[in-house]
Coordinates of C-alpha atoms in Angstrom, one line a residue:
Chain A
X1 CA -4.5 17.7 4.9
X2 CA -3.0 14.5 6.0
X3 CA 0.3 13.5 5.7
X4 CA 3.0 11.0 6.2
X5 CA 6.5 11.7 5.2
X6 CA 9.4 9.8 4.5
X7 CA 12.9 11.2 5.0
X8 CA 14.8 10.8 1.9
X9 CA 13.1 10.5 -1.4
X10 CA 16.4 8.6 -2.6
X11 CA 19.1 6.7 -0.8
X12 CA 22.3 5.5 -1.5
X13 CA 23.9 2.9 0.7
X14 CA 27.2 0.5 0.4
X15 CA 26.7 -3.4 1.7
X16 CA 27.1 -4.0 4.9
X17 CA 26.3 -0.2 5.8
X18 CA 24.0 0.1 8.9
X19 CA 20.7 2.1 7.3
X20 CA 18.3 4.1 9.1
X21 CA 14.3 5.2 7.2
X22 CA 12.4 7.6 9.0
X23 CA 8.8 7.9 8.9
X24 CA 6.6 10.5 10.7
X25 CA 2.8 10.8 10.6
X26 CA 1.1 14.3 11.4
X27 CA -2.2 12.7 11.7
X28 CA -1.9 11.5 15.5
X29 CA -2.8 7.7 14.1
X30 CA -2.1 4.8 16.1
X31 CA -0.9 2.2 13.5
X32 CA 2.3 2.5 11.2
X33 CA 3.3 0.4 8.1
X34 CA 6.7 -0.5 6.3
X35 CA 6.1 -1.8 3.1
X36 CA 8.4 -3.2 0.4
X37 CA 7.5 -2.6 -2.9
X38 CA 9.7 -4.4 -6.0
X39 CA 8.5 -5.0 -9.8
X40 CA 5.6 -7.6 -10.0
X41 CA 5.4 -8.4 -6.3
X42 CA 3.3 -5.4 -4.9
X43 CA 3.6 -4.4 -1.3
X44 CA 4.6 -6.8 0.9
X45 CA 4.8 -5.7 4.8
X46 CA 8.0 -6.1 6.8
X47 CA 6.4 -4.7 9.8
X48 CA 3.7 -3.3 11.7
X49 CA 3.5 -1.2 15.0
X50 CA 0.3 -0.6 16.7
X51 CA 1.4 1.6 19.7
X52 CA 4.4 3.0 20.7
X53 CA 7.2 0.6 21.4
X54 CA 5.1 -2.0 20.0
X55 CA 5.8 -3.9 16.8
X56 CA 4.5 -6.8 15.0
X57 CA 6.4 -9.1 12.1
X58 CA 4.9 -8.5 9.1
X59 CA 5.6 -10.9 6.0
X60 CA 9.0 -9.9 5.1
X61 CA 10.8 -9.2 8.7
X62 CA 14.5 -11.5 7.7
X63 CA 17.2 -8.2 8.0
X64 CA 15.3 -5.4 9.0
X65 CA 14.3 -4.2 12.3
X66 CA 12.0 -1.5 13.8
X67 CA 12.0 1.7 16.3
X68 CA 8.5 3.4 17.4
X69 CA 10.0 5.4 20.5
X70 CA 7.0 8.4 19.6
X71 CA 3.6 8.0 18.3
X72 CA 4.2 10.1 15.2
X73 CA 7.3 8.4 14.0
X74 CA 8.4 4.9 12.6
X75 CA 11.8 3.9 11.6
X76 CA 13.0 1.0 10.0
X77 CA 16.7 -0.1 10.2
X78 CA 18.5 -2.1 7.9
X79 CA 21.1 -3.5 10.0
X80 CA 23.7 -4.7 7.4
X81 CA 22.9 -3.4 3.8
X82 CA 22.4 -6.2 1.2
X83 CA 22.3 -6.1 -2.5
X84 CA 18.7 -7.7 -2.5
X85 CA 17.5 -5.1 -0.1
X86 CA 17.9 -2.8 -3.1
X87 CA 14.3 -1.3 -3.5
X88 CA 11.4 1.1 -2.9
X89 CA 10.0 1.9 1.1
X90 CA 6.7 2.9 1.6
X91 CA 5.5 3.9 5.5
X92 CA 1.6 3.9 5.9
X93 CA -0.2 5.0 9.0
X94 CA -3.8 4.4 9.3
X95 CA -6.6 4.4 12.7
X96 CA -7.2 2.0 15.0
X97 CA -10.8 1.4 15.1
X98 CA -12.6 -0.9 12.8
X99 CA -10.1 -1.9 10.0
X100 CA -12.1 0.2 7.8
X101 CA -9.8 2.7 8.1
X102 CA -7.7 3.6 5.1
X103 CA -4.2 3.8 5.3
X104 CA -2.2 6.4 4.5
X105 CA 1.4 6.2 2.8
X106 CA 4.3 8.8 2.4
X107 CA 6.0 8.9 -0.6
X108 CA 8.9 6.5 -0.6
X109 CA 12.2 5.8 -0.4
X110 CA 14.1 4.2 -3.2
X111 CA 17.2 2.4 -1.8
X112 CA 20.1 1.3 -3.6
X113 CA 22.5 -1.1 -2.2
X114 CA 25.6 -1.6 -4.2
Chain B
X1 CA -4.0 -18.6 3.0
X2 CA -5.6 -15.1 1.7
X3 CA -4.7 -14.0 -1.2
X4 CA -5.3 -11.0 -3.7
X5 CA -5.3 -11.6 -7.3
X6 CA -5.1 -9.1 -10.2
X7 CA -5.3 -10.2 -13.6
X8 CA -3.1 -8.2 -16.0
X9 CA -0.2 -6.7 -14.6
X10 CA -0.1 -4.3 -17.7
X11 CA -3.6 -2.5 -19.5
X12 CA -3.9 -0.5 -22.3
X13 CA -6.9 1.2 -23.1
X14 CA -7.8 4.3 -25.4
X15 CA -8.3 7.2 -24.2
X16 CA -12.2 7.5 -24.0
X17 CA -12.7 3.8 -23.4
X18 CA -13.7 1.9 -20.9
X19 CA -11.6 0.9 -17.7
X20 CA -11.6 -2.4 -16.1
X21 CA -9.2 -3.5 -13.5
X22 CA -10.0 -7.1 -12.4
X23 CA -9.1 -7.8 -8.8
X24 CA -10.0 -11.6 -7.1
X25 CA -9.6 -12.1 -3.5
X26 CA -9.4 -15.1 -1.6
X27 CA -11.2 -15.9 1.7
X28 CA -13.8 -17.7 3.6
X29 CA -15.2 -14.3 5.1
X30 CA -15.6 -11.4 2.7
X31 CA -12.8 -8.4 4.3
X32 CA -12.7 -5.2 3.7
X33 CA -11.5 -4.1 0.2
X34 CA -9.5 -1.3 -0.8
X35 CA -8.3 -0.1 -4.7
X36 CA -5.4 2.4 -4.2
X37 CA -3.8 4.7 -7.1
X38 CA 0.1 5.2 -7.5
X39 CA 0.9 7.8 -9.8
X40 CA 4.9 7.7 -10.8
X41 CA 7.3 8.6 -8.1
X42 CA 4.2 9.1 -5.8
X43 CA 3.1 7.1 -2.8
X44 CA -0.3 5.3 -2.5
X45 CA -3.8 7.3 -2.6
X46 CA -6.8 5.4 -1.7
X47 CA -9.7 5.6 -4.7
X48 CA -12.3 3.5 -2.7
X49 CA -13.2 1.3 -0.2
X50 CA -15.5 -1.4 0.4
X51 CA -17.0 -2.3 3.8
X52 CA -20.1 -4.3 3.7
X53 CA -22.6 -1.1 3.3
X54 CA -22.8 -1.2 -0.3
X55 CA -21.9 -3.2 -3.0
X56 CA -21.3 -0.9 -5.4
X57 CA -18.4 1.4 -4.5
X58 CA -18.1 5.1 -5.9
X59 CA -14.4 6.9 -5.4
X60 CA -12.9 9.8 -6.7
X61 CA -11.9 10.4 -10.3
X62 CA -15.1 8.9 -11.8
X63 CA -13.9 5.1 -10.6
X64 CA -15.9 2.8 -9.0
X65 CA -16.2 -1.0 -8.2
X66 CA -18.7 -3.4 -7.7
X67 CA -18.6 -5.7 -5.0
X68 CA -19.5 -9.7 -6.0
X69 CA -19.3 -12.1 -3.2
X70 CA -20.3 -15.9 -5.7
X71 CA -17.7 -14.5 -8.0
X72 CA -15.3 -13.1 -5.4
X73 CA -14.3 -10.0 -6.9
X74 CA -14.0 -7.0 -7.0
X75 CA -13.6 -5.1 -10.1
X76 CA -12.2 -1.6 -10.8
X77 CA -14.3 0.3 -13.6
X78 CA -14.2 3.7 -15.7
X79 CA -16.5 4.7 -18.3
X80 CA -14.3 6.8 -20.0
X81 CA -10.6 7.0 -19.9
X82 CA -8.7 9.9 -19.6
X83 CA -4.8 10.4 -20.4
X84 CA -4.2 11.8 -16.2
X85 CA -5.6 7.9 -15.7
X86 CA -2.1 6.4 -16.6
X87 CA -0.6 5.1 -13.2
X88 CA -0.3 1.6 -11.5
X89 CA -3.3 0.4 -9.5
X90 CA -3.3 -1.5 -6.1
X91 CA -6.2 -3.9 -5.0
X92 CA -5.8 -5.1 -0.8
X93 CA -7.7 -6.6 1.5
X94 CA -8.1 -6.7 5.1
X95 CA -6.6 -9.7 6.7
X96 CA -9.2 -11.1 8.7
X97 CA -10.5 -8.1 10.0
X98 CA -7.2 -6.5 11.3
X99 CA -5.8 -3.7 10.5
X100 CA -2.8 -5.2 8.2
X101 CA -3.6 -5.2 4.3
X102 CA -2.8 -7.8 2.0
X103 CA -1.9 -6.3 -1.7
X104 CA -2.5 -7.2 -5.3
X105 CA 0.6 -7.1 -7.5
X106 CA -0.5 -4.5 -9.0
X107 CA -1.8 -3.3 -12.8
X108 CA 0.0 -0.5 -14.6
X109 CA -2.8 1.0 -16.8
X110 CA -1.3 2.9 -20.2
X111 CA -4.4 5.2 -21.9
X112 CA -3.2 5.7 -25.9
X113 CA -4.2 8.9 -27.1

């Protein structure tokens, strides 16, 4: 059975606290996901890595950064903690191949930033 | 710029009635189409997938979706809905062919017993 887990189920952080999400895939897959997901806006991505040390800006990229050092693992870093980066963290991995391939997300990480 | 568009961001449907999710996409060249299932405090599961060879679309959980390029949609149905139903549901699109989605904003889908 596939799976993609996400380190804490619930997280939280004071502003201006450096914050760390871990993310590790068991299914050997090339491609990782962060996603943001708030209330009426669905999932937007903040970034994308398609190979190890290799990242891409997704939609959303403004105070967050990324760490692929191993295939099976994505973090995503929250260098200062703000209020509005209160919300829920999905990680996804999928295949490379043609873009077919489902992804697969973990179960999340609700952050709260007070 | 490509977009994903779901009407409704709140259903309610009894339970035995029929399920329709409406989901419009946006884009010169038809992508790949995806309808994923969150049930609460869960992440995403994928229900089905469309990718050219069919345009009608079977997935799990009695779902399926039917594929209509002149209209540009890309409907989620169920016959009959059951109570295990109630969850929010996700329509995305490829982006051009890559590997990056683009997401719905989602419809959360109450069945009244």
């Amino acid at each position: 059975d596939v799976k993609v887990t996400q380190s804490s189920r619930y997280l939280v952080k004071r502003t201006g606290e450096k914050v760390f999400l871990e993310c590790v895939q068991d299914m050997d897959h090339e491609n990782m996901f962060w996603y943001r997901q708030d209330p009426g806006l669905g999932l937007r991505l903040i970034y994308f890595s398609y190979d190890v040390k290799m990242k891409e800006k997704g939609d959303i990229p403004e105070g967050y950064s990324v760490s692929r050092e191993k295939k099976e693992r994505f973090s995503l870093i929250l260098e200062s903690a703000s209020t509005n980066q209160t919300s829920m963290y999905l990680c996804a991995s999928s295949q490379q191949g043609p873009s077919t391939y489902e992804q697969y997300f973990g179960p999340g990480t609700r952050l709260t930033v007070t | 710029a490509q977009s994903v568009t779901q009407l409704g961001s709140h259903v309610s449907v009894s339970e035995g009635a029929l399920v329709l999710l409406r989901c419009n996409y946006s884009s010169s060249v038809p992508p790949y189409l995806f309808w994923y299932v969150q049930y609460p405090n869960q992440g995403l599961q994928l229900l089905l997938k469309y990718t050219s060879a069919a345009t009608l679309v079977k997935g799990i959980n009695g779902f399926e979706a039917e594929f209509k390029k002149s209209e540009t949609s890309f409907h989620l149905t169920k016959p009959s809905a059951h109570m295990s139903d109630a969850a929010e549901y996700f329509c995305a699109a490829s982006r051009g062919g890559t590997y990056k989605y683009i997401f719905g904003t989602g419809t959360r889908l109450k069945v009244l017993a």
